[in-house]
GROMACS .gro file of C-alpha atoms in nm:
model
  339
    1MET     CA    1  -0.011  -0.010  -0.019
    2LEU     CA    2   0.139   0.353  -0.080
    3ILE     CA    3   0.009   0.647   0.087
    4ASP     CA    4   0.068   0.991  -0.033
    5LYS     CA    5   0.036   1.321   0.166
    6PHE     CA    6  -0.019   1.627  -0.055
    7LEU     CA    7   0.186   1.942   0.073
    8ASP     CA    8   0.037   2.251  -0.104
    9GLN     CA    9   0.314   2.516  -0.221
   10ALA     CA   10   0.589   2.306  -0.063
   11ILE     CA   11   0.956   2.395  -0.148
   12GLU     CA   12   1.130   2.107  -0.299
   13LEU     CA   13   1.494   2.059  -0.239
   14ASP     CA   14   1.757   1.820  -0.427
   15VAL     CA   15   2.065   1.698  -0.243
   16ASP     CA   16   2.375   1.555  -0.384
   17CYS     CA   17   2.634   1.364  -0.157
   18ILE     CA   18   2.920   1.143  -0.153
   19SER     CA   19   2.977   0.905   0.094
   20ASP     CA   20   3.268   0.637   0.199
   21GLY     CA   21   3.084   0.496   0.506
   22ASP     CA   22   3.250   0.721   0.760
   23ASP     CA   23   3.241   1.064   0.615
   24VAL     CA   24   2.997   1.239   0.393
   25TYR     CA   25   3.064   1.542   0.133
   26ILE     CA   26   2.735   1.735   0.081
   27GLY     CA   27   2.798   1.849  -0.286
   28SER     CA   28   2.477   2.052  -0.319
   29VAL     CA   29   2.164   2.157  -0.163
   30MET     CA   30   1.944   2.286  -0.445
   31GLN     CA   31   1.643   2.482  -0.405
   32HIS     CA   32   1.362   2.400  -0.674
   33ILE     CA   33   1.215   2.718  -0.823
   34GLU     CA   34   0.874   2.532  -0.907
   35GLU     CA   35   0.670   2.406  -0.609
   36ALA     CA   36   0.720   2.034  -0.502
   37GLY     CA   37   0.523   1.787  -0.733
   38ILE     CA   38   0.662   1.909  -1.052
   39HIS     CA   39   0.920   1.626  -1.151
   40SER     CA   40   1.266   1.732  -1.059
   41GLY     CA   41   1.416   1.711  -1.396
   42ASP     CA   42   1.144   1.951  -1.533
   43SER     CA   43   1.228   2.197  -1.232
   44ALA     CA   44   1.436   2.496  -1.231
   45CYS     CA   45   1.674   2.504  -0.918
   46SER     CA   46   1.920   2.732  -0.750
   47LEU     CA   47   2.233   2.640  -0.588
   48PRO     CA   48   2.289   2.772  -0.310
   49THR     CA   49   1.913   2.800  -0.178
   50ILE     CA   50   1.762   3.144  -0.221
   51SER     CA   51   1.495   3.144   0.064
   52LEU     CA   52   1.587   2.901   0.315
   53SER     CA   53   1.716   2.974   0.671
   54GLU     CA   54   2.060   2.844   0.781
   55HIS     CA   55   1.888   2.641   1.041
   56LEU     CA   56   1.670   2.436   0.783
   57VAL     CA   57   1.975   2.387   0.542
   58LYS     CA   58   2.183   2.248   0.830
   59LYS     CA   59   1.883   2.011   0.941
   60VAL     CA   60   1.899   1.875   0.578
   61GLU     CA   61   2.263   1.842   0.568
   62THR     CA   62   2.245   1.634   0.920
   63GLN     CA   63   1.954   1.414   0.785
   64THR     CA   64   2.132   1.356   0.458
   65ARG     CA   65   2.441   1.244   0.650
   66LYS     CA   66   2.253   1.026   0.885
   67ILE     CA   67   2.061   0.856   0.595
   68ALA     CA   68   2.394   0.786   0.385
   69LEU     CA   69   2.577   0.635   0.686
   70ASN     CA   70   2.287   0.430   0.789
   71LEU     CA   71   2.225   0.309   0.449
   72GLY     CA   72   2.609   0.219   0.407
   73VAL     CA   73   2.626   0.418   0.078
   74VAL     CA   74   2.978   0.415  -0.095
   75GLY     CA   75   2.981   0.650  -0.381
   76LEU     CA   76   2.672   0.904  -0.474
   77MET     CA   77   2.346   0.946  -0.325
   78ASN     CA   78   2.074   1.176  -0.421
   79ILE     CA   79   1.802   1.260  -0.198
   80GLN     CA   80   1.484   1.496  -0.243
   81PHE     CA   81   1.331   1.666   0.037
   82ALA     CA   82   1.035   1.878   0.070
   83ILE     CA   83   1.014   2.192   0.315
   84TYR     CA   84   0.650   2.269   0.429
   85GLN     CA   85   0.573   2.496   0.725
   86ASP     CA   86   0.930   2.474   0.817
   87ASP     CA   87   0.905   2.112   0.844
   88VAL     CA   88   1.165   1.879   0.657
   89TYR     CA   89   0.982   1.587   0.472
   90MET     CA   90   1.183   1.327   0.284
   91ILE     CA   91   1.040   1.247  -0.084
   92GLU     CA   92   1.287   0.975  -0.199
   93VAL     CA   93   1.631   0.857  -0.166
   94ASN     CA   94   1.829   0.751  -0.455
   95PRO     CA   95   2.153   0.554  -0.353
   96ARG     CA   96   2.323   0.640  -0.691
   97ALA     CA   97   2.418   0.938  -0.942
   98SER     CA   98   2.120   1.184  -1.033
   99ARG     CA   99   2.083   1.388  -1.341
  100THR     CA  100   2.207   1.692  -1.129
  101VAL     CA  101   2.569   1.596  -1.092
  102PRO     CA  102   2.696   1.765  -1.393
  103PHE     CA  103   2.523   2.105  -1.306
  104VAL     CA  104   2.650   2.077  -0.938
  105SER     CA  105   3.011   1.999  -1.049
  106LYS     CA  106   3.024   2.298  -1.276
  107ALA     CA  107   2.860   2.525  -1.025
  108THR     CA  108   3.106   2.412  -0.745
  109GLY     CA  109   3.440   2.324  -0.912
  110ILE     CA  110   3.428   1.958  -0.767
  111PRO     CA  111   3.386   1.696  -1.000
  112LEU     CA  112   3.154   1.472  -0.820
  113ALA     CA  113   3.153   1.166  -1.055
  114LYS     CA  114   3.543   1.173  -1.055
  115VAL     CA  115   3.550   1.197  -0.676
  116ALA     CA  116   3.272   0.934  -0.614
  117THR     CA  117   3.466   0.686  -0.866
  118ARG     CA  118   3.792   0.730  -0.667
  119VAL     CA  119   3.584   0.687  -0.326
  120MET     CA  120   3.425   0.338  -0.472
  121TRP     CA  121   3.773   0.238  -0.594
  122GLN     CA  122   4.001   0.338  -0.296
  123GLY     CA  123   3.722   0.380  -0.018
  124ASN     CA  124   3.852   0.724   0.124
  125LEU     CA  125   3.646   1.038   0.061
  126LYS     CA  126   3.868   1.285   0.241
  127GLU     CA  127   4.173   1.151   0.016
  128ALA     CA  128   3.964   1.173  -0.296
  129LEU     CA  129   3.882   1.518  -0.196
  130SER     CA  130   4.244   1.626  -0.125
  131PHE     CA  131   4.324   1.663  -0.493
  132TYR     CA  132   4.129   1.986  -0.486
  133ASP     CA  133   4.256   2.139  -0.169
  134LYS     CA  134   4.509   2.337  -0.391
  135TYR     CA  135   4.203   2.503  -0.526
  136ASN     CA  136   4.065   2.588  -0.169
  137VAL     CA  137   3.711   2.472  -0.279
  138VAL     CA  138   3.636   2.225   0.023
  139TYR     CA  139   3.595   2.304   0.382
  140GLU     CA  140   3.462   2.090   0.699
  141ASP     CA  141   3.167   2.206   0.886
  142GLY     CA  142   3.114   2.006   1.176
  143ASP     CA  143   3.084   1.643   1.079
  144ILE     CA  144   3.025   1.719   0.718
  145LEU     CA  145   3.240   1.807   0.415
  146LYS     CA  146   3.120   2.093   0.197
  147PRO     CA  147   3.202   2.293  -0.107
  148LYS     CA  148   3.313   2.640  -0.080
  149LEU     CA  149   3.082   2.824  -0.290
  150LYS     CA  150   3.286   3.159  -0.409
  151GLY     CA  151   2.979   3.392  -0.372
  152HIS     CA  152   2.804   3.310  -0.706
  153ILE     CA  153   2.457   3.167  -0.759
  154SER     CA  154   2.410   2.914  -1.038
  155VAL     CA  155   2.052   2.842  -1.170
  156LYS     CA  156   1.964   2.519  -1.364
  157GLU     CA  157   1.681   2.539  -1.611
  158ALA     CA  158   1.524   2.266  -1.809
  159VAL     CA  159   1.495   2.275  -2.198
  160PHE     CA  160   1.168   2.126  -2.343
  161PRO     CA  161   1.117   1.980  -2.694
  162PHE     CA  162   0.764   2.133  -2.717
  163SER     CA  163   0.816   2.352  -3.011
  164LYS     CA  164   0.920   2.043  -3.215
  165LEU     CA  165   0.602   1.833  -3.135
  166ALA     CA  166   0.298   1.913  -3.288
  167GLY     CA  167   0.016   1.912  -3.030
  168ALA     CA  168   0.246   1.899  -2.714
  169ASP     CA  169   0.110   2.063  -2.391
  170LEU     CA  170   0.363   2.254  -2.208
  171ILE     CA  171   0.201   2.218  -1.858
  172LEU     CA  172   0.432   2.054  -1.587
  173GLY     CA  173   0.349   1.773  -1.380
  174PRO     CA  174   0.509   1.481  -1.215
  175GLU     CA  175   0.601   1.317  -1.551
  176MET     CA  176   0.921   1.428  -1.684
  177LYS     CA  177   0.906   1.614  -2.001
  178SER     CA  178   1.250   1.803  -2.063
  179THR     CA  179   1.519   1.675  -2.302
  180GLY     CA  180   1.815   1.884  -2.180
  181GLU     CA  181   1.927   2.172  -1.951
  182VAL     CA  182   2.113   2.489  -1.935
  183MET     CA  183   2.223   2.703  -1.650
  184GLY     CA  184   2.281   3.063  -1.554
  185ILE     CA  185   2.576   3.191  -1.318
  186SER     CA  186   2.625   3.533  -1.170
  187ASP     CA  187   2.623   3.703  -0.812
  188SER     CA  188   2.247   3.719  -0.778
  189PHE     CA  189   1.964   3.481  -0.821
  190GLU     CA  190   1.782   3.738  -1.048
  191THR     CA  191   2.044   3.761  -1.309
  192SER     CA  192   2.130   3.398  -1.303
  193PHE     CA  193   1.759   3.300  -1.355
  194ALA     CA  194   1.734   3.542  -1.635
  195LYS     CA  195   2.046   3.429  -1.796
  196SER     CA  196   1.878   3.059  -1.776
  197GLN     CA  197   1.575   3.184  -1.939
  198ILE     CA  198   1.783   3.339  -2.238
  199ALA     CA  199   1.990   3.021  -2.277
  200SER     CA  200   1.664   2.826  -2.317
  201PHE     CA  201   1.520   3.056  -2.558
  202ASN     CA  202   1.240   3.156  -2.341
  203MET     CA  203   1.301   3.535  -2.398
  204LEU     CA  204   1.162   3.760  -2.125
  205PRO     CA  205   1.015   4.076  -2.232
  206SER     CA  206   1.088   4.389  -2.041
  207LYS     CA  207   0.774   4.565  -2.135
  208GLY     CA  208   0.438   4.500  -2.317
  209THR     CA  209   0.134   4.290  -2.200
  210VAL     CA  210   0.121   3.975  -1.964
  211PHE     CA  211  -0.178   3.743  -1.989
  212ILE     CA  212  -0.264   3.582  -1.652
  213SER     CA  213  -0.462   3.281  -1.617
  214LEU     CA  214  -0.467   3.104  -1.283
  215THR     CA  215  -0.626   2.785  -1.156
  216ASP     CA  216  -0.888   2.823  -0.886
  217ILE     CA  217  -0.624   2.734  -0.607
  218ASP     CA  218  -0.383   2.977  -0.745
  219LYS     CA  219  -0.623   3.282  -0.758
  220ALA     CA  220  -0.520   3.344  -0.374
  221TYR     CA  221  -0.186   3.467  -0.518
  222ALA     CA  222  -0.361   3.683  -0.792
  223LYS     CA  223  -0.256   4.001  -0.611
  224GLU     CA  224   0.108   3.914  -0.579
  225ILE     CA  225   0.143   3.811  -0.932
  226GLY     CA  226  -0.063   4.085  -1.068
  227GLU     CA  227   0.106   4.382  -0.866
  228GLY     CA  228   0.433   4.212  -0.950
  229PHE     CA  229   0.405   4.259  -1.320
  230SER     CA  230   0.196   4.569  -1.294
  231LYS     CA  231   0.479   4.772  -1.095
  232LEU     CA  232   0.726   4.651  -1.372
  233GLY     CA  233   0.500   4.850  -1.611
  234PHE     CA  234   0.312   4.553  -1.784
  235GLU     CA  235  -0.052   4.584  -1.909
  236ILE     CA  236  -0.241   4.297  -1.757
  237LEU     CA  237  -0.475   4.075  -1.977
  238ALA     CA  238  -0.708   3.817  -1.811
  239THR     CA  239  -1.012   3.569  -1.856
  240SER     CA  240  -1.310   3.591  -1.638
  241GLY     CA  241  -1.198   3.405  -1.316
  242THR     CA  242  -0.865   3.541  -1.306
  243HIS     CA  243  -0.982   3.903  -1.428
  244LYS     CA  244  -1.243   3.911  -1.142
  245ALA     CA  245  -0.973   3.768  -0.872
  246LEU     CA  246  -0.732   4.059  -0.974
  247LEU     CA  247  -1.002   4.325  -0.980
  248MET     CA  248  -1.101   4.215  -0.642
  249ALA     CA  249  -0.742   4.248  -0.508
  250GLY     CA  250  -0.708   4.600  -0.658
  251VAL     CA  251  -0.502   4.510  -0.946
  252GLU     CA  252  -0.600   4.684  -1.295
  253ALA     CA  253  -0.666   4.437  -1.578
  254THR     CA  254  -0.830   4.389  -1.907
  255PHE     CA  255  -1.085   4.139  -1.970
  256VAL     CA  256  -1.051   3.892  -2.268
  257HIS     CA  257  -1.267   3.593  -2.385
  258LYS     CA  258  -1.152   3.237  -2.345
  259ILE     CA  259  -1.133   3.054  -2.655
  260SER     CA  260  -1.463   2.887  -2.613
  261GLU     CA  261  -1.632   3.226  -2.547
  262GLY     CA  262  -1.641   3.377  -2.880
  263ARG     CA  263  -1.421   3.627  -3.049
  264PRO     CA  264  -1.193   3.815  -3.030
  265ASN     CA  265  -1.037   3.598  -2.772
  266VAL     CA  266  -0.709   3.514  -2.616
  267GLU     CA  267  -0.582   3.320  -2.897
  268ASP     CA  268  -0.650   3.617  -3.143
  269SER     CA  269  -0.431   3.832  -2.916
  270LEU     CA  270  -0.176   3.559  -2.938
  271LYS     CA  271  -0.171   3.539  -3.294
  272ASN     CA  272  -0.197   3.955  -3.347
  273GLY     CA  273   0.123   3.995  -3.131
  274ASP     CA  274  -0.052   4.168  -2.842
  275ILE     CA  275   0.097   3.954  -2.566
  276ASP     CA  276   0.430   3.938  -2.476
  277LEU     CA  277   0.427   3.721  -2.177
  278VAL     CA  278   0.192   3.427  -2.061
  279ILE     CA  279   0.155   3.308  -1.682
  280ASN     CA  280  -0.103   3.012  -1.721
  281THR     CA  281  -0.138   2.775  -1.451
  282SER     CA  282  -0.525   2.717  -1.509
  283ASP     CA  283  -0.584   2.345  -1.563
  284SER     CA  284  -0.935   2.279  -1.391
  285LYS     CA  285  -1.180   2.060  -1.537
  286SER     CA  286  -1.411   2.321  -1.683
  287SER     CA  287  -1.148   2.508  -1.873
  288LYS     CA  288  -0.899   2.219  -1.949
  289GLU     CA  289  -0.934   2.222  -2.324
  290ASP     CA  290  -0.931   2.602  -2.333
  291ALA     CA  291  -0.589   2.621  -2.130
  292LYS     CA  292  -0.439   2.349  -2.330
  293LYS     CA  293  -0.527   2.531  -2.669
  294ILE     CA  294  -0.390   2.861  -2.514
  295ARG     CA  295  -0.048   2.685  -2.424
  296GLN     CA  296  -0.024   2.551  -2.777
  297SER     CA  297  -0.093   2.878  -2.933
  298VAL     CA  298   0.165   3.024  -2.700
  299LEU     CA  299   0.419   2.784  -2.863
  300ALA     CA  300   0.331   2.850  -3.205
  301ASN     CA  301   0.359   3.227  -3.167
  302ASN     CA  302   0.687   3.193  -2.965
  303VAL     CA  303   0.576   3.385  -2.663
  304ALA     CA  304   0.748   3.359  -2.325
  305TYR     CA  305   0.561   3.164  -2.092
  306PHE     CA  306   0.552   3.009  -1.720
  307THR     CA  307   0.306   2.741  -1.593
  308THR     CA  308   0.374   2.767  -1.217
  309LEU     CA  309   0.326   3.052  -0.948
  310ALA     CA  310   0.685   3.015  -0.840
  311ALA     CA  311   0.835   3.022  -1.176
  312ALA     CA  312   0.618   3.354  -1.247
  313LYS     CA  313   0.740   3.521  -0.936
  314ALA     CA  314   1.083   3.451  -1.026
  315ALA     CA  315   1.022   3.579  -1.373
  316ALA     CA  316   0.904   3.919  -1.240
  317GLN     CA  317   1.245   3.931  -1.035
  318ALA     CA  318   1.432   3.865  -1.337
  319ILE     CA  319   1.272   4.116  -1.558
  320LYS     CA  320   1.332   4.372  -1.314
  321GLU     CA  321   1.691   4.280  -1.309
  322LEU     CA  322   1.688   4.289  -1.674
  323LYS     CA  323   1.555   4.670  -1.685
  324VAL     CA  324   1.860   4.757  -1.464
  325HIS     CA  325   2.098   4.618  -1.726
  326ASN     CA  326   1.871   4.746  -2.005
  327GLY     CA  327   1.892   4.401  -2.189
  328SER     CA  328   2.280   4.376  -2.186
  329LEU     CA  329   2.226   3.995  -2.032
  330VAL     CA  330   2.141   3.909  -2.383
  331PRO     CA  331   2.465   3.824  -2.602
  332LYS     CA  332   2.484   3.997  -2.934
  333ALA     CA  333   2.500   3.688  -3.138
  334LEU     CA  334   2.189   3.562  -2.961
  335GLN     CA  335   2.022   3.879  -3.041
  336ASP     CA  336   2.131   3.853  -3.396
  337TYR     CA  337   1.993   3.493  -3.404
  338LEU     CA  338   1.661   3.579  -3.265
  339ALA     CA  339   1.618   3.892  -3.475
   0.00000   0.00000   0.00000
C-alpha cells in the first residue's frame, strides 16, 4: 500500500552527496524554483538555496549525513526533500548518481563523478577530495564536508522539446518532459535566472502585455502576481475568473474572452502579437481544453511563458534585473539569431 500526503506550495530540495561509509561530502543543497510536485527533471533550481534559513539547510544536511551512513552508501547518493511550514519531509532517496551531478560539478568546481569513482575504488572520501585542496574549494563544517562557494549563484533550467512536437502541451507535472538543460551563473539569483531563461530561448520581455490565467487554487496569489508585473509597467490581460480575482485584489486588468467564449479571444491576441508574456497555471476541468489550446498557441507564436506560480514570481524578479541592465544580459550573437 502506498500512502501519499499532498503538501500544497511546498518547497522541494535536491541534495547530492558522496559517502565512503565514514564521512559524507554534501555536494549541493539545491532549491527548486517550481513547487514540489513538478518532476525534478523539469524544475529549475538554484544553488545555493535562495529563501531557506541556515537552520533548515543545516537540518537537511544533518539528515542527509545520517541517511547516507545508515544506508551504508559508498559513492554518490541523491535525496529529494520537501520543506512545508518549516518542517522537513523526505520525498525519496536514490543511492546512485542523479541527473543534477553535472550541474553541481560545474557550479562548485568539484567533479562529483570523478570523486565518487575514486571513493568506490579506494574507499577514502577525504583522500579523494584532497586533490582539490589546492583550489581551496572544500571545507569541513562539523561532521560534514562541503563545497566552498565563491559568492556566485547558479540556476539550472530545463529545456523542453514542445516546439518540435505538434500538439504538445507545455504544462508541467509529475511526468518528466524535458530533454536537456542549461545554466546561468552570476552574483545574484535574479540575473542567473534571467540568463537561464535566455539560454533556454524563453526570452523574457522587459515591457508589454502579460496574460494571466490562474487555476482556482492559485487565485489567492492573484494580487501578488498581478502587482508584481504591474509595478514593472506591464499591462495585464486576463480571462473571466482571473480577471475577477485581480480586480477584487485591487489590480487593474483588461478582460479577454476564453477561446470557447467567442471572439475576439486570447488566441486572437496571441496571433496578433498583442501578448508578450503568458502566466498560465489554469488546469481545472471546466477550462482544461481551453487552457491546453492557449498553451499550444503560446508555442506556435513563440511567446515567453510560465506555468507555475513560483516560476512566475522568479520571472518578475528576473525582468526587473533585465531592466536594470537594459537588456545587456542577452549576448549580441543571440540577439542577432533571434532577430
